[in-house]
Tab-separated table of C-alpha atoms and ligand atoms in Angstrom:
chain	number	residue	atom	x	y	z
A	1	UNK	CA	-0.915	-15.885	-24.182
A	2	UNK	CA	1.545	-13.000	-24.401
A	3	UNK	CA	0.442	-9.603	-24.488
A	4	UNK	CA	2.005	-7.757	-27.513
A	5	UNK	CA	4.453	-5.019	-27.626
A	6	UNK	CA	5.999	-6.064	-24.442
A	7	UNK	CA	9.003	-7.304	-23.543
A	8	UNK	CA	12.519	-6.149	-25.643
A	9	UNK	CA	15.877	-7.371	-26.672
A	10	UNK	CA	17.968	-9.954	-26.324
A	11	UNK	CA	21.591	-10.386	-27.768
A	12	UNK	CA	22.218	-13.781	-29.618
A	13	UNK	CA	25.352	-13.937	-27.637
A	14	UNK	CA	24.506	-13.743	-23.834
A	15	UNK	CA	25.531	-16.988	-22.184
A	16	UNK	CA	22.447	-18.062	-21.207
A	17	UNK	CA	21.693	-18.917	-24.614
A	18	UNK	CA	24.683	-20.300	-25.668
A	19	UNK	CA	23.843	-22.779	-22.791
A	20	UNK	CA	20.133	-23.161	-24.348
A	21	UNK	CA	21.298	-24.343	-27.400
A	22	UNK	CA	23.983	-27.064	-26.048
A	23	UNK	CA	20.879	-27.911	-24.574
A	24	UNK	CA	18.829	-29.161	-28.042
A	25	UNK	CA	20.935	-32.182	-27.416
A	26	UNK	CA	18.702	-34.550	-25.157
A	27	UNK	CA	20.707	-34.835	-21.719
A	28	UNK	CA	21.761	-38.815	-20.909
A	29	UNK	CA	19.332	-38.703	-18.106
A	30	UNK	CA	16.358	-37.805	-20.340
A	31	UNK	CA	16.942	-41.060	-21.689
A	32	UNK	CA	17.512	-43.302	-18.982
A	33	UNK	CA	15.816	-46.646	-19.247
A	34	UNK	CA	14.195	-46.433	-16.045
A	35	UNK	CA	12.998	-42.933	-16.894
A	36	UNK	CA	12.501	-40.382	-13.813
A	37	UNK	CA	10.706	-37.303	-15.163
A	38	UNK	CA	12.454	-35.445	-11.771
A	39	UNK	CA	15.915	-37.158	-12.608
A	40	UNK	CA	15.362	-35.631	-15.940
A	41	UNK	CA	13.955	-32.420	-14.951
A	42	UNK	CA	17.553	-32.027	-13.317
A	43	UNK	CA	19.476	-33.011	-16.128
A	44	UNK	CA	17.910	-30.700	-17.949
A	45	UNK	CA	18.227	-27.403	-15.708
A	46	UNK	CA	21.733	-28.640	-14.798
A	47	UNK	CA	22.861	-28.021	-18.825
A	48	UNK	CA	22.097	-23.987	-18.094
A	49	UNK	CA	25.524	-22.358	-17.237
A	50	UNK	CA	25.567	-21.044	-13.489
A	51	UNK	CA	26.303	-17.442	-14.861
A	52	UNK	CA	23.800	-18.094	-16.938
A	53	UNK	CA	21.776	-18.419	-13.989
A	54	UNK	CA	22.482	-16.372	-11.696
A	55	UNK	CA	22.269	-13.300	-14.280
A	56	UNK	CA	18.849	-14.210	-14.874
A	57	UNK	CA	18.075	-14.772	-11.331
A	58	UNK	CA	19.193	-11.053	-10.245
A	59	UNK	CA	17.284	-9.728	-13.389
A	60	UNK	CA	13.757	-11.571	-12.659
A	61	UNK	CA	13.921	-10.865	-8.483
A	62	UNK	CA	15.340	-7.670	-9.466
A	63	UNK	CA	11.778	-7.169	-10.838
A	64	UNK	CA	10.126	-7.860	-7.412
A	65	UNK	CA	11.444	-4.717	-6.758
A	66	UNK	CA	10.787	-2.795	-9.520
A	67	UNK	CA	7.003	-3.640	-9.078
A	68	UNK	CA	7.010	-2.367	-5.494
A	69	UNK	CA	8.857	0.993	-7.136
A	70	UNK	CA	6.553	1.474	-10.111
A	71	UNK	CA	3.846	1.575	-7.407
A	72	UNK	CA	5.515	3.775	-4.783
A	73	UNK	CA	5.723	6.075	-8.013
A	74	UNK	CA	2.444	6.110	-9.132
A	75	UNK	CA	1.766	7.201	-5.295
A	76	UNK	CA	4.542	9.854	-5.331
A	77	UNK	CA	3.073	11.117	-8.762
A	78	UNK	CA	-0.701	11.053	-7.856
A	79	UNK	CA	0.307	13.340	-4.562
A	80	UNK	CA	1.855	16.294	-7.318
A	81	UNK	CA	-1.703	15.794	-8.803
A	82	UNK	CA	-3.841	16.168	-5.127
A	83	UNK	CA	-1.675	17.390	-2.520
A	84	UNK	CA	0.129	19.837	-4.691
A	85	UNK	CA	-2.611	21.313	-6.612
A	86	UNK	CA	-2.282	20.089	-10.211
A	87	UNK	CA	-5.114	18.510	-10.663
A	88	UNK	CA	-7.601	21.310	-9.392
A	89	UNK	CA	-5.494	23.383	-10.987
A	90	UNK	CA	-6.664	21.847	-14.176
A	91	UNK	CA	-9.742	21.451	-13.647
A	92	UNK	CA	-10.359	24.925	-13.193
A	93	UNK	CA	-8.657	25.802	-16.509
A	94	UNK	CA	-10.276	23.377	-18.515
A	95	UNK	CA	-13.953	23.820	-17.408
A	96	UNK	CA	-13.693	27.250	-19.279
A	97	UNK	CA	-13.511	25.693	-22.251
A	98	UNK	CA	-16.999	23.468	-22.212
A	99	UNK	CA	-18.443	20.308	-22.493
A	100	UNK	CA	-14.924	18.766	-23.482
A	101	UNK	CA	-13.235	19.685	-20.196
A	102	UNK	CA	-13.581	16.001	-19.405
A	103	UNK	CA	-11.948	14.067	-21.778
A	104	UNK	CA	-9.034	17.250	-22.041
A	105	UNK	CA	-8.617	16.272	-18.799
A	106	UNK	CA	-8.139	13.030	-19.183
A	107	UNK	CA	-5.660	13.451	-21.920
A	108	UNK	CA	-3.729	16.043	-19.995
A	109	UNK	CA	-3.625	13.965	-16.619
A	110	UNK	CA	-2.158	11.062	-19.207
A	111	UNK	CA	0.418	12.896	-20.093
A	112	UNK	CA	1.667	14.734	-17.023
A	113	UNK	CA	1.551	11.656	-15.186
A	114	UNK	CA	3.661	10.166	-17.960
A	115	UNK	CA	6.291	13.038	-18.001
A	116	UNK	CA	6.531	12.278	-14.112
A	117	UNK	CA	7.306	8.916	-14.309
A	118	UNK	CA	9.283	8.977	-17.012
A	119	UNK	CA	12.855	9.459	-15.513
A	120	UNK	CA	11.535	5.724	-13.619
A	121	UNK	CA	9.974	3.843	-16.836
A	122	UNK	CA	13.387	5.139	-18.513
A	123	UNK	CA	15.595	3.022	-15.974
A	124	UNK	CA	13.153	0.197	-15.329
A	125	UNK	CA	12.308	-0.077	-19.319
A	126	UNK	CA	15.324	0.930	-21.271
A	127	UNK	CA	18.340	1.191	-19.259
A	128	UNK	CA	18.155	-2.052	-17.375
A	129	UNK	CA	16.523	-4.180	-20.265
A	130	UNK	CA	19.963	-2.724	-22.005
A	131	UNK	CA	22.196	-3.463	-19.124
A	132	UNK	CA	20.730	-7.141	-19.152
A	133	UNK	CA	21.330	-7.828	-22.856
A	134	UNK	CA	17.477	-7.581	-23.435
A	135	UNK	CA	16.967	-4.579	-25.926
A	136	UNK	CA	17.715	-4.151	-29.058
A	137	UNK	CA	16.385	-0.767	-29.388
A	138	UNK	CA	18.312	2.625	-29.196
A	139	UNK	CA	16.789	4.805	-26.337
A	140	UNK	CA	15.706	7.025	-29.345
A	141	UNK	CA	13.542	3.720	-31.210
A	142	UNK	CA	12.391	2.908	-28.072
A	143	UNK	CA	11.236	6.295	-26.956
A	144	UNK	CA	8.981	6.342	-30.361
A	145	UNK	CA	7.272	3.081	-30.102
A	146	UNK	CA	6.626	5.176	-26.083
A	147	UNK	CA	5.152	8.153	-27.786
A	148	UNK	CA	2.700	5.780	-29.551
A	149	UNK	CA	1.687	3.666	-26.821
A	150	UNK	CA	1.118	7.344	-24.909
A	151	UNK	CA	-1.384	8.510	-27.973
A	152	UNK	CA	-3.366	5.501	-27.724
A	153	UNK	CA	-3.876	5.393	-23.701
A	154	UNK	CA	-4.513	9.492	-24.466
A	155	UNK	CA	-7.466	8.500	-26.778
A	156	UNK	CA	-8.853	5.100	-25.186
A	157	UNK	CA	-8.414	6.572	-21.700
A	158	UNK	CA	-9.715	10.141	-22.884
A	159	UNK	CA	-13.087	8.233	-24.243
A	160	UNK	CA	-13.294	5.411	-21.788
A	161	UNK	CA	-13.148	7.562	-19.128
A	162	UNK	CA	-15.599	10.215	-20.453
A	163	UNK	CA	-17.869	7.360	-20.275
A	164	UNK	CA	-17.240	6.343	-17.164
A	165	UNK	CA	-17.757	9.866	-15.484
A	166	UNK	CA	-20.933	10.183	-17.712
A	167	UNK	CA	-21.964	7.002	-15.932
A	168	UNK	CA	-21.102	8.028	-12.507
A	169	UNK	CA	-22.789	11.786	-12.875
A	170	UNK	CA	-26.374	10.303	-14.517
A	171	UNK	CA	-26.805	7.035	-12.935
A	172	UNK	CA	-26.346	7.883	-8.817
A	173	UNK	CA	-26.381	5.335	-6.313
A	174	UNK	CA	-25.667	2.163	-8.717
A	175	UNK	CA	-22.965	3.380	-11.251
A	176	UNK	CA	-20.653	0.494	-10.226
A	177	UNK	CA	-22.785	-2.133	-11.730
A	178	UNK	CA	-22.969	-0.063	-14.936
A	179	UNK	CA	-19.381	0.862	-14.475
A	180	UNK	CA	-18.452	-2.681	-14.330
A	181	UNK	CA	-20.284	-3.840	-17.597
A	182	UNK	CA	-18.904	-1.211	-19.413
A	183	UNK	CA	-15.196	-1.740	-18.705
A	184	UNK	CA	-15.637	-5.447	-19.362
A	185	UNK	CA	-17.275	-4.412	-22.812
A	186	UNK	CA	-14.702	-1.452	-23.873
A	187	UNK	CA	-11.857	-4.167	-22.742
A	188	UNK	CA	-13.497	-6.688	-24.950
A	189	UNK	CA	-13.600	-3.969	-28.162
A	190	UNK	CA	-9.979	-3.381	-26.739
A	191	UNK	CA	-9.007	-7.222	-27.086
A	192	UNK	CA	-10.788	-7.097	-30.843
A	193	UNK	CA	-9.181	-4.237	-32.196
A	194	UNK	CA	-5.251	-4.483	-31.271
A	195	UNK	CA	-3.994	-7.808	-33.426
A	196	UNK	CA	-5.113	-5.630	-36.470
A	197	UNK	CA	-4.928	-2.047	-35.962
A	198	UNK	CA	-2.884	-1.706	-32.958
A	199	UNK	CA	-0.382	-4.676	-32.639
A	200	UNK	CA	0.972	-3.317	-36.454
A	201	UNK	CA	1.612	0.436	-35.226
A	202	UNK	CA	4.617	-1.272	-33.511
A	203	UNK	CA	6.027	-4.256	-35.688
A	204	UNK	CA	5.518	-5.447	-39.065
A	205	UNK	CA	3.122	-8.756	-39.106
A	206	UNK	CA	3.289	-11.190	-42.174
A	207	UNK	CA	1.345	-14.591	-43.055
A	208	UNK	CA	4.148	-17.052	-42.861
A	209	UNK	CA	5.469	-18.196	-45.651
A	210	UNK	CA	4.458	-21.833	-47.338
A	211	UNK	CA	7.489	-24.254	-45.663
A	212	UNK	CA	7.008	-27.091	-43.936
A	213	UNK	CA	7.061	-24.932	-40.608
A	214	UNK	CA	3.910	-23.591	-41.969
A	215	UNK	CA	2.707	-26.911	-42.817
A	216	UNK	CA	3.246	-28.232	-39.666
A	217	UNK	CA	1.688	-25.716	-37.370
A	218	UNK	CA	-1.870	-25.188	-39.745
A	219	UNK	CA	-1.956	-29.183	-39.597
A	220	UNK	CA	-1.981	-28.971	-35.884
A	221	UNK	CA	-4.268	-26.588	-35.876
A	222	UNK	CA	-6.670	-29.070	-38.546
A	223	UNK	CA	-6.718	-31.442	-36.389
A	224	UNK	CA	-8.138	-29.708	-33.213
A	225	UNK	CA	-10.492	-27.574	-35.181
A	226	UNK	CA	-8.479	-24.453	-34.327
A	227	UNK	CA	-9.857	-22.320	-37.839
A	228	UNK	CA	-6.712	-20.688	-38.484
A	229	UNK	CA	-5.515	-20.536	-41.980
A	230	UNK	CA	-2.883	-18.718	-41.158
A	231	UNK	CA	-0.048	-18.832	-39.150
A	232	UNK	CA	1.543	-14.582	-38.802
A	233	UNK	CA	5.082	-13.928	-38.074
A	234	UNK	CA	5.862	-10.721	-36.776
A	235	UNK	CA	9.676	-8.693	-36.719
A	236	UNK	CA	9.512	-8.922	-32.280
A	237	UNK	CA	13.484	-8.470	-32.793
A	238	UNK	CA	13.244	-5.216	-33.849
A	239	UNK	CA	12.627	-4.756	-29.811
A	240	UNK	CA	14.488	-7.736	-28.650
A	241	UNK	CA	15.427	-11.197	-29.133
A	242	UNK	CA	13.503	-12.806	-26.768
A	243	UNK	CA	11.153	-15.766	-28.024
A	244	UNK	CA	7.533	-15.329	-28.299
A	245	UNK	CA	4.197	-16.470	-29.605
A	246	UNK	CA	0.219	-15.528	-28.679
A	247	UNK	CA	-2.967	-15.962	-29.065
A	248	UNK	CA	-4.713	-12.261	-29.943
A	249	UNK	CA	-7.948	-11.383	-30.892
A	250	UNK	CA	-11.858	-12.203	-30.319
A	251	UNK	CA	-14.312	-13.445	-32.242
A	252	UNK	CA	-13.297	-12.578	-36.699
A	253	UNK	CA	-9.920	-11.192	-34.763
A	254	UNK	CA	-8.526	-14.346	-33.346
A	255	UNK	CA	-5.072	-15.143	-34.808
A	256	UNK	CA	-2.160	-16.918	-33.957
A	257	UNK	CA	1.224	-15.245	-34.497
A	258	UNK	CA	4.656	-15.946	-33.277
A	259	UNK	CA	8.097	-14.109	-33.598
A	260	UNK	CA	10.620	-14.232	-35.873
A	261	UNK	CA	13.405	-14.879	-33.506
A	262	UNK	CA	11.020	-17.979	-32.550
A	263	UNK	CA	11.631	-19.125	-36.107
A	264	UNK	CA	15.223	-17.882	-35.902
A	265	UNK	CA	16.272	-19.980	-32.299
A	266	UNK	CA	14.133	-22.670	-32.358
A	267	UNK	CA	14.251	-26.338	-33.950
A	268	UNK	CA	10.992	-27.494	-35.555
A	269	UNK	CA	10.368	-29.550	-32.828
A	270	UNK	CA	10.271	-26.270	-30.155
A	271	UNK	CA	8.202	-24.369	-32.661
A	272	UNK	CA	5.013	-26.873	-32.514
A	273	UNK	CA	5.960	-27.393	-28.903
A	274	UNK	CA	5.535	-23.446	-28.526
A	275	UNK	CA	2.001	-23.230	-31.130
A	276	UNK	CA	0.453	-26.582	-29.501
A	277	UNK	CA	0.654	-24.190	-26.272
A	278	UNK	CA	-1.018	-21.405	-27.847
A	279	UNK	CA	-3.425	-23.124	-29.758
A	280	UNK	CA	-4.540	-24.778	-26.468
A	281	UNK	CA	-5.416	-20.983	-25.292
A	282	UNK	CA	-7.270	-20.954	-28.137
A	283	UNK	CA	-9.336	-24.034	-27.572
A	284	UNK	CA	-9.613	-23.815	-24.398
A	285	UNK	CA	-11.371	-20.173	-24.509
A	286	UNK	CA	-9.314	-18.657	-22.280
A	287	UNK	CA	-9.791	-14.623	-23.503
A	288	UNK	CA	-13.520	-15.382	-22.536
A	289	UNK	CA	-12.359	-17.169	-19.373
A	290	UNK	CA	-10.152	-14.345	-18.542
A	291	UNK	CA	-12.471	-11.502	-19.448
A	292	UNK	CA	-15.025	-13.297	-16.617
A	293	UNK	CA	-12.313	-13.175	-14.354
A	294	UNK	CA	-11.342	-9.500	-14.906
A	295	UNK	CA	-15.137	-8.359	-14.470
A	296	UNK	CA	-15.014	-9.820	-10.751
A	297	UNK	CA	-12.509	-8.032	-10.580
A	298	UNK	CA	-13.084	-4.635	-11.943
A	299	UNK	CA	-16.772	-5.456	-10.113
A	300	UNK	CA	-14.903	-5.362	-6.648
A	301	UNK	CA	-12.148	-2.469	-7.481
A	302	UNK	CA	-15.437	-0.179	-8.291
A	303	UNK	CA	-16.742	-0.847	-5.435
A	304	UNK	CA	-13.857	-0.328	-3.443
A	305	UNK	CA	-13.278	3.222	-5.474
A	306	UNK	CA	-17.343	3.662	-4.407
A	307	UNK	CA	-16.438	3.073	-0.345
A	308	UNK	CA	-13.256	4.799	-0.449
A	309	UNK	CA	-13.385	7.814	-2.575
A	310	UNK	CA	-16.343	9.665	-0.429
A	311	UNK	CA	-14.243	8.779	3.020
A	312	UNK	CA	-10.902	10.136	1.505
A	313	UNK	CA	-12.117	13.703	0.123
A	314	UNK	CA	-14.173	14.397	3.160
A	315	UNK	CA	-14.613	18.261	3.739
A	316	UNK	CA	-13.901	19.105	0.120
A	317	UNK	CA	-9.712	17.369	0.863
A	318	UNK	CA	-7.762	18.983	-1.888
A	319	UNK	CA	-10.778	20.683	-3.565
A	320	UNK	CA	-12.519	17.306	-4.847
A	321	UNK	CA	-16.173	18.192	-4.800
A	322	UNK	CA	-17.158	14.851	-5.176
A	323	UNK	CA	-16.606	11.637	-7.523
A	324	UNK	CA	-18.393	13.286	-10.394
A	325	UNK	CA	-15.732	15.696	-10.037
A	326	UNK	CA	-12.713	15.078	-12.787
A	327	UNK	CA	-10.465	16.639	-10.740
A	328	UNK	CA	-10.877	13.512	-8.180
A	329	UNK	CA	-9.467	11.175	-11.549
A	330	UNK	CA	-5.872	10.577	-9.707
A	331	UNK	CA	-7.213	9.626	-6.516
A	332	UNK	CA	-9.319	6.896	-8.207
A	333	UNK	CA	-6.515	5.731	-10.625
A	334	UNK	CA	-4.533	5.506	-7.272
A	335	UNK	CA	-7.264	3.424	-5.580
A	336	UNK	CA	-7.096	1.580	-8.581
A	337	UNK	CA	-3.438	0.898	-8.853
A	338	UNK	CA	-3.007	-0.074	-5.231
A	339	UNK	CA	-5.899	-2.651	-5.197
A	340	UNK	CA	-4.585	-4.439	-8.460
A	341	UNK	CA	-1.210	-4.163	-6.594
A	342	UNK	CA	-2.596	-5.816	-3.891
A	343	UNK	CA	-4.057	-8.205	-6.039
A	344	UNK	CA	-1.060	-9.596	-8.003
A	345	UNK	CA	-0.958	-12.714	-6.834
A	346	UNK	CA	-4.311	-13.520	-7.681
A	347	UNK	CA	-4.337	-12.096	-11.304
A	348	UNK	CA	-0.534	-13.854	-11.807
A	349	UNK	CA	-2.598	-17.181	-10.446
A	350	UNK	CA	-5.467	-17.189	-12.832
A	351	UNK	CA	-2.991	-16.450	-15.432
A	352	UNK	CA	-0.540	-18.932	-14.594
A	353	UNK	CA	-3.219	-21.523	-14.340
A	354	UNK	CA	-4.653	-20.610	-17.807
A	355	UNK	CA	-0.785	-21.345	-18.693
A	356	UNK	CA	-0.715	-24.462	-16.739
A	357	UNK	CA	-3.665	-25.613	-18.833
A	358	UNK	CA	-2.509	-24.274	-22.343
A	359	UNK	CA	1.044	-26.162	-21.510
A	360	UNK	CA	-0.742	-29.799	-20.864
A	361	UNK	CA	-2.899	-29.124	-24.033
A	362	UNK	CA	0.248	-28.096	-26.093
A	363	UNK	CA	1.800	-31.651	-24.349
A	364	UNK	CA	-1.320	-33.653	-26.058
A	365	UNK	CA	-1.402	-31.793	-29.234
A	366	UNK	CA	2.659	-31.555	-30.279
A	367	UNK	CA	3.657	-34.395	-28.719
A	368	UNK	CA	6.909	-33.109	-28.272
A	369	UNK	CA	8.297	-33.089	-24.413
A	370	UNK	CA	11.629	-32.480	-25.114
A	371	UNK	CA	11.252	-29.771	-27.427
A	372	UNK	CA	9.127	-28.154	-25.092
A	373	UNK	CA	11.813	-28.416	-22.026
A	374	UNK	CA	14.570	-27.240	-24.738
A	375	UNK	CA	11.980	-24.105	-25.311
A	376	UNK	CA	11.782	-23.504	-21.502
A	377	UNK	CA	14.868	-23.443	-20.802
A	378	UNK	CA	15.381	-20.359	-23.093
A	379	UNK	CA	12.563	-18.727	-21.677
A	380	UNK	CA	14.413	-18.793	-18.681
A	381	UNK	CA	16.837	-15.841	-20.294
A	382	UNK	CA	14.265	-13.809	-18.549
A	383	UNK	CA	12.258	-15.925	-16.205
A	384	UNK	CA	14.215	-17.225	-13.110
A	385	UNK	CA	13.911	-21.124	-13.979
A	386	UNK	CA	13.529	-22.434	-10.121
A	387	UNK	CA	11.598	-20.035	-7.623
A	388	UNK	CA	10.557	-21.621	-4.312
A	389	UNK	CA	6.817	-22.693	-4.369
A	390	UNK	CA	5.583	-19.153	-2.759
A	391	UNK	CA	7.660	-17.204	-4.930
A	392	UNK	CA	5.529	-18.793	-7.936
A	393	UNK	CA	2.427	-18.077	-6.897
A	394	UNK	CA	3.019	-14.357	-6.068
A	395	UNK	CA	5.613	-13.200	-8.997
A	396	UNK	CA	4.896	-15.744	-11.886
A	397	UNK	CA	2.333	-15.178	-14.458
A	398	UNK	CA	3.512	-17.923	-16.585
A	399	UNK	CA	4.929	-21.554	-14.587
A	400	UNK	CA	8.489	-21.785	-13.908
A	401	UNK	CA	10.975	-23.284	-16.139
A	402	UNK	CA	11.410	-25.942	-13.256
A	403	UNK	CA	7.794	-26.528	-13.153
A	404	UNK	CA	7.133	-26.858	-17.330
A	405	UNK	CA	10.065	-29.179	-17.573
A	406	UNK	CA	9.046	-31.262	-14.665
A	407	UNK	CA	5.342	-31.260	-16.499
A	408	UNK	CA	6.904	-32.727	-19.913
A	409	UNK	CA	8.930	-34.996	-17.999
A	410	UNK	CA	5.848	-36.563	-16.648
A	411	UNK	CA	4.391	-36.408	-20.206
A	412	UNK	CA	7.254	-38.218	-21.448
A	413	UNK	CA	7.223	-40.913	-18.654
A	414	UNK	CA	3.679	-41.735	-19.007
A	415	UNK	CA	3.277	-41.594	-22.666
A	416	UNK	CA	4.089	-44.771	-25.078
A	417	UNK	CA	7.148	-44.180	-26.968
A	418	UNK	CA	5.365	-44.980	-30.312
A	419	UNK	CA	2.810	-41.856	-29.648
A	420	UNK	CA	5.804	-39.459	-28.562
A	421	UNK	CA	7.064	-37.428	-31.822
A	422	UNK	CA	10.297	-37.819	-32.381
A	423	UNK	CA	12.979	-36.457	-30.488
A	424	UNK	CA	14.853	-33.095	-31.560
A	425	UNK	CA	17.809	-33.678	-33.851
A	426	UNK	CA	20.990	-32.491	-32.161
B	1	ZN	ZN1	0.516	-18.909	-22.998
């Protein structure tokens, strides 16, 4: 799955997808009579232009670094809060006005910590999605769809964390247990609420229209017992043209909605390669699989915040009083950020593997190999398409081109031609 609103712009024109699109023709090798799925895997990457690849090389390892920086600047920024006297500061001024200093806080520490990092998450979000070729927006458009984003962290974060302070002050000892199942619940309400009140603040979703796209994809979805009767398309390149689709949504919530420039870029045979992928996160329950995984997790990081926080603001360190105390809320987003930094690699491996899974269903269920190589390889606009095998497991949340192509290669070798779909028209 694909988390909405991220991700931006893509111009039709960049190379890279001019060399995606030769590549709808099958390459000679992916039809060799003794078929080798690695043979073909290579014939495959080998139609992407080697400008083509090296741009999106430097743009995806370029993000390494970026993910080392956003982290060195949440440090940086959380320092102005403690070291330099902001967030005491704060605290002081806002307990005059009552019982609502918390959340005020919370807003306020939101939005100073945005205005810091903003000259970063202006270059790392806008200016180099730009230089790349992937944003359609003007720094203006884009700067809106920010100020929304900032409201809703304000008033999720402002009432989430209320909670969780209320927690920590009444309940003593224990409040990490607590503290634990109520961030897996709130994310849970979270997951609910954003495919229809939160994913629309920022495009404009539509049932798709009757076609035989449409017709396609809900018959897909008959057969496996996925209940959707709809299939939503959504305006994604008002931000960009990259391709997209996901699964949002729990329980009455759940829907399946892809992009327009998915409709726009893609041959019929891509598109149910692309939905038999995301219907397979559907089947396979992987928000409720995920949402276990997170509570470890969050179960651990508490903790962690509960061992660290008392050691840290020993003597009454930057005038903390202790973890009730709101003006201690940077330190413990900071504990917070670096142990989910730390932990990367594990959350980009139970993703990835939920990926893995969805991409073998969406095999089984489309029956369309090469559409689904054709599909990967213009995923790779933004994804580097052949990491070494350590370089996956860190930095990839989603397999590698190499590795999806290779998988419906293998498919395609083992599966009887006369249950294979047919191949993409040219
Ligand atoms: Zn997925």
């Amino acid at each position: 799955m694909k988390v909405w609103g991220q991700g931006v712009g893509a111009a039709v024109a960049v190379g890279i997808l001019g060399a995606a699109l030769g590549a709808c023709l099958v390459p000679v090798a992916a039809h060799a009579a003794a078929f080798d799925p690695v043979a073909a895997t290579q014939a495959y990457l080998d139609t992407v232009a080697a400008d083509a690849r090296a741009k999106s090389n430097a743009y995806f390892e370029g993000g390494y670094w970026l993910q080392l920086w956003r982290f060195l600047v949440s440090l940086a920024v959380a320092a102005v809060f403690l070291a330099g006297g902001v967030a005491r500061r704060l605290r002081d001024g806002l307990g005059r006005l009552g019982r609502f200093d918390t959340p005020l806080f919370v807003v306020a520490y939101t939005v100073i910590d945005y205005l810091l990092s903003l000259p970063f998450v202006v270059y790392a979000d806008w200016y180099r999605e730009k230089r790349y070729g992937l944003m359609n927006q003007t720094l203006g458009d884009w700067f809106g769809d920010q100020l929304i984003q900032l409201a809703i962290s304000s008033l999720f974060g402002g009432l989430l964390i209320w909670a969780l302070y209320a927690i920590v002050r009444r309940l003593g000892r224990r409040w990490w247990i607590w503290a634990t199942a109520f961030s897996v619940a709130a994310l849970a309400v979270i997951v609910v609420v954003t495919p229809v009140f939160l994913a629309p603040l920022f495009n404009k979703y539509e049932a798709m229209k009757p076609g035989p796209v449409r017709e396609a994809l809900l018959s897909m979805a008959r057969s496996n017992e996925v209940p959707a009767t709809d299939v939503y398309e959504f305006n994604a390149s008002r931000q960009s043209n990259k391709i997209s689709a996901n699964v949002s949504g729990l329980f009455g919530t759940t829907r399946i909605s892809l992009t327009d420039t998915l409709l726009q870029r893609c041959t019929l045979a891509e598109i149910k390669a692309v939905m038999g992928h995301e219907m397979g996160h559907y089947v396979l329950h992987h928000v409720f699989v995920l949402l276990a995984y997170l509570s470890i997790l969050m179960f651990v990081a508490f903790l962690l915040v509960d061992g660290a926080f008392g050691r840290l603001t020993r003597g009454g360190r930057w005038g903390i009083t202790g973890l009730g105390d709101v003006a201690g809320l940077p330190l413990v987003m900071v504990l917070f950020t670096a142990y989910f930094f730390l932990m990367t690699p594990v959350l980009n491996t139970i993703i990835r593997t939920q990926e893995a899974e969805a991409d073998a269903f969406g095999l089984n269920l489309a029956r369309e190999p090469d559409g689904f190589a054709t599909v990967a390889l213009k995923l790779a606009e933004y994804r580097k398409l052949a990491p070494g095998k350590w370089e996956e497991v860190v930095f990839y949340d989603h397999p590698s081109g190499y590795n999806r192509i290779l998988r419906a290669m293998r498919w395609k070798a083992e599966t009887p031609m006369e249950s294979q779909a047919a191949e993409p028209k040219p």
